[in-house]
């Protein structure tokens, strides 16, 4: 086990430097953020302005506003002595070799002998940056390439040198994964490292296809975006977001740094890009690049006239049919087999991309699996390159490459000669590449092995991750299931309840499944249960389609019975005699938030976005959400040693009334959506493992369910205050009259209904109030209109 890193310094407060500093602060690390000194009296003026700009970024770079307090600002002229007490220095100044070399030379005499030094360069050779530094520094020096934005993109590329100590690589790998939540890979000191090298190739390949083949910008973006499991920004929207000037710089850098590379010309900046830059069309930051938004319409560039035109209809014959295939792997196979223009483009881009990826082994990495991970973690590819090769067929792709006139790399031919049919082999515990060869033609990859200029380092297979993909369809692990949920065996007497409904919504089948799981938990010798999954989100809330269908059919008695069932479920979860832990990540909205509140014990990914959003669809929380928030108000007031509920009541009223969603798990704790004893893990892959360990700990401590709560509610005076807030907001134009009507219903339940003075009430009392108000709202025309609009447009209607 390594000594933890407690204090770091980031040199350079630009876009990347500020965001790197923020992410370390999110992780609880003390940070010194330094930049060049200003010429004026306030020598911190440059770093302060950069930091203020960073604090306003959207999406936010901090988990909570208070996280920024861990950052101390300074400048290179007055505050380099801060570096005497740091454990790690990260350089993120301008991409200029001379400036970087000079800075590292200066600080090498200041940093303590244990401090690690790294550069966040995205392209400059690390060996040149480190040239001339003392050997004692070079042993502690490496590249650490964070991807922008560091908070949200998982990839961290480590680039060790020949002189870098193995223990340094292990320590940063361990720290990056455990404390920064990163997917860490080892890259070689080559132009673009791994992800940018492959990412820029695929981007330029698509641009080249647009220039030389008969496809529009929209058609290229359609075939390179969500259709194939990649970000919706696809190719040209991504370039616009990055900026054509930045795109141009990266292309030129790769072109100049790869003089002997057979694929070098793909990185040559097209003349049309140069013309756009000269005309000031730099992309999204100036309002136009390859796309332009004008009078609410998205226009695209005509490559011949350089004029912006309305989008032409897609000339992709089978697009509708293929896009409706929900299973991504099946969709990709169908697309690859398509004989129309769409299939032709996809095959061209795919064959050239896969061939280039194979050609880059072992130049940029000895490990093909790391190349795959880089594209998944850095560029958001749902299906990774070599994984895609397997899906399309190992032999099929090779034969099609030959027809395309592409050269097959030696290591692929060696695999073919050994009759290998797949690059990946799946086991029950993990997924790993089986036959991956180094440049010596030896099978070099084993789980947890990374490769550095000094040789291979065994880091060990992560023991603190549970991957459901390997067990969720294995009958040996599936203990119970219905159409939309299942109970899985995680070992050691711990089971997991997995929602399998669309969006992991609380459908009727899921609720019935959870009730059945609770029955089994009580009957079986199980130690406890986790509620969680491996999907993008924890739970999107109630199944609005089911509810809308019943409401439109006038089946309100059936809805009332279902609501009774849901409330019973929440009570049984909270007071289960065995521990139940929710492992939350991504979205947990409405009923999903209420499910978290019921469990009481939560392991939350730091990137959890939680909220009671029911007012957005014309309802109020009806499964214990208001009751739990009323309890939070009561607890906060009593903690202050007084019974004045009003300040906390107002906060909750505005939070729920405005359908606020937390910006992180820590923010959710501050808002009252998560209990203060929640375990927040910055690496989301660890959440199920930590939840399992928590159940073991709770049992060892002698688990007992919590006592029933008596909740202090404000009564009539509190309700009047909240109603006045809603009135003022409506009069000020912030909310509609119907919003005010809903807010008054929320105030009624939150303050205890018809109670006139502050009074202690039971949980059941507030559950009943929620139900009493919830059901009539479903009969309101404007509520039904809001639900219908949400289902159709995926956003709230303000009526």
Short mmCIF file of C-alpha atoms in Angstrom, two decimals, residues 215-460:
data_model
loop_
_atom_site.label_atom_id
_atom_site.label_comp_id
_atom_site.label_asym_id
_atom_site.label_seq_id
_atom_site.Cartn_x
_atom_site.Cartn_y
_atom_site.Cartn_z
CA UNK A 215 -21.53 12.48 -48.44
CA UNK A 216 -22.88 15.52 -46.64
CA UNK A 217 -21.74 16.74 -43.23
CA UNK A 218 -25.01 15.49 -41.73
CA UNK A 219 -24.54 12.04 -43.28
CA UNK A 220 -20.99 11.77 -41.93
CA UNK A 221 -22.14 12.81 -38.46
CA UNK A 222 -25.04 10.37 -38.60
CA UNK A 223 -22.77 7.42 -39.37
CA UNK A 224 -20.10 8.44 -36.82
CA UNK A 225 -22.33 9.30 -33.87
CA UNK A 226 -24.87 7.59 -31.62
CA UNK A 227 -25.85 5.17 -34.40
CA UNK A 228 -22.57 3.35 -33.80
CA UNK A 229 -22.33 3.96 -30.05
CA UNK A 230 -20.23 7.11 -30.09
CA UNK A 231 -20.99 10.61 -28.75
CA UNK A 232 -23.79 12.53 -30.47
CA UNK A 233 -21.31 15.27 -31.39
CA UNK A 234 -19.91 12.72 -33.86
CA UNK A 235 -17.25 14.23 -36.16
CA UNK A 236 -17.97 17.79 -37.27
CA UNK A 237 -19.84 18.89 -34.15
CA UNK A 238 -16.88 17.64 -32.10
CA UNK A 239 -14.46 19.71 -34.20
CA UNK A 240 -16.67 22.76 -33.72
CA UNK A 241 -16.75 22.22 -29.93
CA UNK A 242 -12.99 21.68 -29.71
CA UNK A 243 -12.34 24.65 -31.98
CA UNK A 244 -10.95 24.58 -35.51
CA UNK A 245 -7.80 26.39 -34.35
CA UNK A 246 -7.10 23.73 -31.71
CA UNK A 247 -7.98 20.99 -34.19
CA UNK A 248 -5.57 22.55 -36.71
CA UNK A 249 -2.77 22.70 -34.11
CA UNK A 250 -3.13 19.02 -33.15
CA UNK A 251 -3.22 17.91 -36.80
CA UNK A 252 -0.12 19.92 -37.65
CA UNK A 253 1.68 18.55 -34.60
CA UNK A 254 0.95 14.94 -35.55
CA UNK A 255 1.85 15.54 -39.20
CA UNK A 256 5.19 17.12 -38.29
CA UNK A 257 6.04 14.51 -35.64
CA UNK A 258 5.39 11.50 -37.88
CA UNK A 259 7.68 12.09 -40.86
CA UNK A 260 8.24 8.40 -41.59
CA UNK A 261 4.77 7.13 -40.77
CA UNK A 262 2.93 5.47 -43.66
CA UNK A 263 -0.35 7.08 -42.54
CA UNK A 264 1.15 10.54 -42.10
CA UNK A 265 -0.82 12.27 -44.88
CA UNK A 266 -4.16 11.68 -43.17
CA UNK A 267 -3.08 14.29 -40.59
CA UNK A 268 -2.34 16.97 -43.19
CA UNK A 269 -4.64 19.89 -42.53
CA UNK A 270 -7.17 20.20 -45.38
CA UNK A 271 -7.18 23.49 -47.27
CA UNK A 272 -10.82 24.04 -46.35
CA UNK A 273 -9.94 24.07 -42.63
CA UNK A 274 -7.25 26.68 -43.25
CA UNK A 275 -9.75 28.86 -45.13
CA UNK A 276 -12.30 28.56 -42.33
CA UNK A 277 -9.74 29.59 -39.72
CA UNK A 278 -8.61 32.55 -41.84
CA UNK A 279 -12.23 33.67 -42.11
CA UNK A 280 -12.68 33.47 -38.34
CA UNK A 281 -14.94 30.41 -38.42
CA UNK A 282 -13.37 28.76 -35.38
CA UNK A 283 -16.36 26.70 -34.27
CA UNK A 284 -18.78 26.87 -31.35
CA UNK A 285 -16.84 29.57 -29.47
CA UNK A 286 -17.60 32.10 -32.26
CA UNK A 287 -20.93 30.65 -33.33
CA UNK A 288 -19.90 29.03 -36.60
CA UNK A 289 -17.44 26.49 -37.95
CA UNK A 290 -18.70 23.48 -39.85
CA UNK A 291 -22.13 24.25 -38.42
CA UNK A 292 -23.88 27.56 -37.84
CA UNK A 293 -27.02 28.30 -35.89
CA UNK A 294 -29.10 31.03 -37.49
CA UNK A 295 -32.63 32.07 -36.51
CA UNK A 296 -33.15 28.81 -34.62
CA UNK A 297 -32.02 26.69 -37.57
CA UNK A 298 -28.86 24.59 -37.75
CA UNK A 299 -27.06 25.20 -41.03
CA UNK A 300 -24.05 23.28 -42.32
CA UNK A 301 -21.12 24.17 -44.53
CA UNK A 302 -21.16 23.58 -48.28
CA UNK A 303 -17.65 22.34 -49.06
CA UNK A 304 -17.70 23.84 -52.57
CA UNK A 305 -19.06 27.34 -51.86
CA UNK A 306 -18.15 27.66 -48.15
CA UNK A 307 -21.68 28.95 -47.63
CA UNK A 308 -23.97 27.72 -44.87
CA UNK A 309 -27.06 25.86 -46.06
CA UNK A 310 -30.09 24.17 -44.59
CA UNK A 311 -29.59 20.48 -43.95
CA UNK A 312 -30.39 18.21 -46.86
CA UNK A 313 -32.43 15.06 -46.32
CA UNK A 314 -30.30 12.06 -45.44
CA UNK A 315 -29.64 9.86 -48.46
CA UNK A 316 -29.03 6.79 -46.31
CA UNK A 317 -31.47 4.18 -47.56
CA UNK A 318 -31.85 1.84 -44.59
CA UNK A 319 -31.20 4.35 -41.82
CA UNK A 320 -34.64 4.14 -40.19
CA UNK A 321 -34.66 0.34 -40.17
CA UNK A 322 -31.13 -0.02 -38.80
CA UNK A 323 -31.42 2.81 -36.25
CA UNK A 324 -34.41 1.05 -34.66
CA UNK A 325 -32.28 -1.97 -33.69
CA UNK A 326 -31.84 -1.44 -29.93
CA UNK A 327 -29.00 -3.90 -29.38
CA UNK A 328 -25.86 -1.99 -30.38
CA UNK A 329 -23.85 -5.04 -31.38
CA UNK A 330 -26.65 -6.32 -33.64
CA UNK A 331 -27.05 -2.81 -35.08
CA UNK A 332 -23.36 -2.61 -35.95
CA UNK A 333 -23.45 -6.00 -37.67
CA UNK A 334 -26.49 -4.97 -39.70
CA UNK A 335 -24.87 -1.66 -40.60
CA UNK A 336 -21.65 -3.37 -41.68
CA UNK A 337 -23.64 -5.73 -43.93
CA UNK A 338 -25.74 -2.93 -45.45
CA UNK A 339 -25.16 -2.66 -49.20
CA UNK A 340 -26.33 0.94 -49.52
CA UNK A 341 -24.44 4.22 -49.17
CA UNK A 342 -24.64 4.07 -45.37
CA UNK A 343 -23.08 0.61 -45.17
CA UNK A 344 -20.42 1.58 -47.70
CA UNK A 345 -19.35 4.57 -45.59
CA UNK A 346 -19.41 2.61 -42.34
CA UNK A 347 -17.31 -0.22 -43.79
CA UNK A 348 -14.78 2.23 -45.22
CA UNK A 349 -14.37 4.12 -41.94
CA UNK A 350 -14.39 0.94 -39.83
CA UNK A 351 -11.87 -1.05 -41.89
CA UNK A 352 -9.41 1.84 -42.08
CA UNK A 353 -9.80 2.66 -38.37
CA UNK A 354 -9.34 -0.95 -37.22
CA UNK A 355 -6.37 -1.38 -39.54
CA UNK A 356 -4.76 1.77 -38.17
CA UNK A 357 -5.36 0.65 -34.57
CA UNK A 358 -3.67 -2.68 -35.31
CA UNK A 359 -0.83 -0.92 -37.11
CA UNK A 360 -0.19 1.26 -34.04
CA UNK A 361 0.60 -1.86 -31.97
CA UNK A 362 3.29 -1.88 -30.56
CA UNK A 363 4.29 1.68 -31.53
CA UNK A 364 1.97 3.50 -29.11
CA UNK A 365 1.29 0.62 -26.68
CA UNK A 366 2.18 -3.05 -26.39
CA UNK A 367 -1.27 -3.76 -25.08
CA UNK A 368 -4.25 -3.69 -27.49
CA UNK A 369 -6.63 -3.73 -24.51
CA UNK A 370 -5.20 -0.38 -23.37
CA UNK A 371 -5.91 1.08 -26.79
CA UNK A 372 -9.51 -0.12 -26.45
CA UNK A 373 -9.84 1.31 -22.95
CA UNK A 374 -8.39 4.64 -24.09
CA UNK A 375 -11.08 5.07 -26.73
CA UNK A 376 -13.81 4.08 -24.29
CA UNK A 377 -12.61 6.23 -21.39
CA UNK A 378 -11.28 9.18 -23.39
CA UNK A 379 -13.63 9.42 -26.36
CA UNK A 380 -16.77 7.73 -25.07
CA UNK A 381 -16.86 4.84 -27.55
CA UNK A 382 -19.38 2.29 -26.27
CA UNK A 383 -17.87 -0.38 -28.52
CA UNK A 384 -14.09 -0.30 -28.51
CA UNK A 385 -11.98 -0.85 -31.66
CA UNK A 386 -10.75 -4.41 -31.12
CA UNK A 387 -14.07 -5.31 -29.52
CA UNK A 388 -15.76 -4.12 -32.72
CA UNK A 389 -13.37 -6.30 -34.71
CA UNK A 390 -14.59 -9.32 -32.74
CA UNK A 391 -18.25 -8.38 -33.21
CA UNK A 392 -17.89 -8.12 -36.99
CA UNK A 393 -15.85 -11.31 -37.14
CA UNK A 394 -12.08 -11.65 -36.86
CA UNK A 395 -11.65 -13.38 -40.24
CA UNK A 396 -14.33 -11.28 -41.96
CA UNK A 397 -12.56 -8.03 -41.10
CA UNK A 398 -9.18 -9.32 -42.25
CA UNK A 399 -10.55 -10.47 -45.60
CA UNK A 400 -12.38 -7.17 -46.12
CA UNK A 401 -9.22 -5.24 -45.27
CA UNK A 402 -7.38 -7.15 -47.97
CA UNK A 403 -10.11 -6.33 -50.49
CA UNK A 404 -9.73 -2.68 -49.49
CA UNK A 405 -5.99 -2.93 -50.23
CA UNK A 406 -4.94 -2.48 -46.61
CA UNK A 407 -1.77 -4.07 -45.24
CA UNK A 408 -2.40 -6.54 -42.42
CA UNK A 409 0.00 -6.02 -39.48
CA UNK A 410 2.32 -8.94 -38.71
CA UNK A 411 0.90 -9.59 -35.25
CA UNK A 412 -2.60 -9.99 -36.66
CA UNK A 413 -1.34 -12.39 -39.33
CA UNK A 414 0.39 -14.44 -36.64
CA UNK A 415 -2.87 -14.70 -34.73
CA UNK A 416 -4.65 -15.70 -37.90
CA UNK A 417 -2.07 -18.40 -38.61
CA UNK A 418 -2.82 -19.84 -35.17
CA UNK A 419 -6.53 -20.03 -36.06
CA UNK A 420 -7.54 -17.43 -33.49
CA UNK A 421 -11.21 -16.57 -33.92
CA UNK A 422 -11.52 -13.78 -31.34
CA UNK A 423 -9.31 -11.10 -29.82
CA UNK A 424 -11.26 -11.09 -26.57
CA UNK A 425 -11.90 -13.86 -24.09
CA UNK A 426 -14.54 -13.41 -21.39
CA UNK A 427 -14.35 -15.07 -18.00
CA UNK A 428 -16.79 -14.93 -15.12
CA UNK A 429 -14.61 -12.53 -13.15
CA UNK A 430 -13.35 -10.14 -15.78
CA UNK A 431 -12.94 -9.46 -19.47
CA UNK A 432 -9.48 -9.42 -20.93
CA UNK A 433 -7.68 -9.73 -24.22
CA UNK A 434 -6.39 -13.27 -24.63
CA UNK A 435 -3.96 -13.17 -27.50
CA UNK A 436 -2.23 -9.84 -27.57
CA UNK A 437 1.27 -9.77 -28.90
CA UNK A 438 4.14 -7.44 -28.33
CA UNK A 439 6.52 -6.39 -31.08
CA UNK A 440 8.51 -9.54 -30.29
CA UNK A 441 5.53 -11.69 -31.21
CA UNK A 442 5.13 -12.98 -27.67
CA UNK A 443 1.82 -13.06 -25.86
CA UNK A 444 2.38 -10.19 -23.48
CA UNK A 445 -0.87 -9.25 -21.76
CA UNK A 446 -2.14 -10.59 -18.49
CA UNK A 447 -4.78 -9.05 -16.29
CA UNK A 448 -3.36 -6.10 -14.37
CA UNK A 449 -0.05 -6.04 -16.28
CA UNK A 450 1.17 -2.74 -17.64
CA UNK A 451 4.14 -2.15 -19.89
CA UNK A 452 6.74 0.57 -19.44
CA UNK A 453 10.04 1.34 -21.16
CA UNK A 454 11.69 -0.64 -18.37
CA UNK A 455 9.54 -3.72 -18.87
CA UNK A 456 6.27 -5.07 -17.50
CA UNK A 457 4.89 -4.13 -14.11
CA UNK A 458 2.31 -6.35 -12.41
CA UNK A 459 -0.23 -4.04 -10.81
CA UNK A 460 -2.69 -6.77 -9.96
#
